[in-house]
């Protein structure tokens, strides 16, 4: 149903909606054992991307993302 609403090919700035989405996805991943501990670095879980490889972003943990304190730098699109 959600995939049918609006222009699904256009990126939209979602701002605070991402807080709910991220916490839900991380919660499900933790519950299923995909994330062992929220203190783990995110870069260890996202191979094949350089989003968390810079010196600035490498120390970011799941806890940082969940509390909105990561100060992540980069461009997503």
GROMACS .gro file of C-alpha atoms in nm, residues 19-67:
model
   49
   19UNK     CA    1   1.353   0.891   1.369
   20UNK     CA    2   1.059   0.652   1.383
   21UNK     CA    3   1.177   0.452   1.083
   22UNK     CA    4   1.532   0.412   1.215
   23UNK     CA    5   1.425   0.314   1.566
   24UNK     CA    6   1.180   0.057   1.430
   25UNK     CA    7   1.428  -0.098   1.186
   26UNK     CA    8   1.711  -0.107   1.442
   27UNK     CA    9   1.475  -0.255   1.702
   28UNK     CA   10   1.370  -0.532   1.466
   29UNK     CA   11   1.731  -0.596   1.359
   30UNK     CA   12   1.842  -0.616   1.724
   31UNK     CA   13   1.552  -0.846   1.814
   32UNK     CA   14   1.642  -1.080   1.528
   33UNK     CA   15   2.011  -1.081   1.619
   34UNK     CA   16   2.132  -0.882   1.317
   35UNK     CA   17   2.269  -0.613   1.550
   36UNK     CA   18   2.441  -0.761   1.852
   37UNK     CA   19   2.476  -0.444   2.061
   38UNK     CA   20   2.375  -0.082   2.005
   39UNK     CA   21   2.727   0.017   2.115
   40UNK     CA   22   2.870  -0.154   1.804
   41UNK     CA   23   3.002   0.066   1.524
   42UNK     CA   24   2.762   0.095   1.230
   43UNK     CA   25   3.044   0.053   0.976
   44UNK     CA   26   3.089  -0.310   1.085
   45UNK     CA   27   2.733  -0.381   0.969
   46UNK     CA   28   2.730  -0.206   0.631
   47UNK     CA   29   3.000  -0.361   0.410
   48UNK     CA   30   3.023  -0.247   0.052
   49UNK     CA   31   2.952   0.118   0.129
   50UNK     CA   32   3.177   0.404   0.231
   51UNK     CA   33   2.911   0.592   0.433
   52UNK     CA   34   3.087   0.512   0.762
   53UNK     CA   35   3.448   0.475   0.646
   54UNK     CA   36   3.574   0.832   0.690
   55UNK     CA   37   3.771   0.921   1.001
   56UNK     CA   38   3.477   1.134   1.115
   57UNK     CA   39   3.203   0.872   1.057
   58UNK     CA   40   3.391   0.553   1.150
   59UNK     CA   41   3.329   0.582   1.529
   60UNK     CA   42   2.951   0.621   1.490
   61UNK     CA   43   2.753   0.356   1.677
   62UNK     CA   44   2.390   0.247   1.654
   63UNK     CA   45   2.336   0.426   1.983
   64UNK     CA   46   2.457   0.752   1.826
   65UNK     CA   47   2.209   0.711   1.540
   66UNK     CA   48   1.922   0.621   1.771
   67UNK     CA   49   1.984   0.922   1.995
   0.00000   0.00000   0.00000
